[in-house]
C-alpha positions as CSV (number, residue, x, y, z in Angstrom):
1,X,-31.4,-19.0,-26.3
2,X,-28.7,-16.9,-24.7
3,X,-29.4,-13.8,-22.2
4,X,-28.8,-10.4,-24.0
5,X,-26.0,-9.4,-22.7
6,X,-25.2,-4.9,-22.1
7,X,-21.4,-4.9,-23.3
8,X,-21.3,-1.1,-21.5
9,X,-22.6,-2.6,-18.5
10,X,-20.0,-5.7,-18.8
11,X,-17.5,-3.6,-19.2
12,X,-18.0,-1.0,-16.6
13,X,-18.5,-3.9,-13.7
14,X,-15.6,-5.7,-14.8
15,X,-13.6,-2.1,-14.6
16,X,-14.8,-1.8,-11.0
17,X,-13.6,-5.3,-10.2
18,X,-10.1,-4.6,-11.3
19,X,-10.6,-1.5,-9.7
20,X,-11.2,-2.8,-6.6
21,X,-8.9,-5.8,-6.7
22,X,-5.7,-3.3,-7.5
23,X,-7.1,-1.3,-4.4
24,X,-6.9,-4.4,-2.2
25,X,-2.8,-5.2,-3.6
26,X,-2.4,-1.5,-2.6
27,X,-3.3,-1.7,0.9
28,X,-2.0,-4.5,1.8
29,X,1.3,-2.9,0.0
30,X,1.3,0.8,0.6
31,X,-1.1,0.4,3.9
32,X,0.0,1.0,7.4
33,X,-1.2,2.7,10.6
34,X,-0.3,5.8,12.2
35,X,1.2,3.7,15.3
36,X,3.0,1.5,12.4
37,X,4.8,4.6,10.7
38,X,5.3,6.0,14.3
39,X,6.9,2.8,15.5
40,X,9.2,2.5,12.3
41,X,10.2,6.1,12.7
42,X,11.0,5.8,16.0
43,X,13.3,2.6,15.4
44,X,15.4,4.4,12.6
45,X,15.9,7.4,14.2
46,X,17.1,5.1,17.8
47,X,19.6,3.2,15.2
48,X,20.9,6.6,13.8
49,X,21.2,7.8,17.6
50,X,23.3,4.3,18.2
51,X,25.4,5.2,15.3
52,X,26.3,8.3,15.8
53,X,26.7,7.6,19.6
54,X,29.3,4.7,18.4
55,X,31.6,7.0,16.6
56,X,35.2,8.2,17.0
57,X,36.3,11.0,17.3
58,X,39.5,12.0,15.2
């Protein structure tokens, strides 16, 4: 014979699996460090610096 089985229960763990599987694919999407966002705003604003230090002027 078969265990009885709580289908709200079932459901609600399986939810909170998904729920914490699509948390993991956001982090390692979405996730950086303050040092990482710091470092990647201070490279784009030194290649707009080089940029605008390269151009002519008419």
């Amino acid at each position: 014979m078969n265990d009885i089985v709580n289908f709200n229960k079932a459901k609600k763990a399986r939810a909170k699996q998904e729920a914490k599987s699509q948390a993991v694919a956001n982090r390692a999407k979405f996730g950086r460090t303050r040092g990482e966002k710091a470092l990647e705003k201070a490279e784009a604003a030194k290649v707009v610096r080089l940029l605008d230090g390269a151009k002519r002027e008419d």
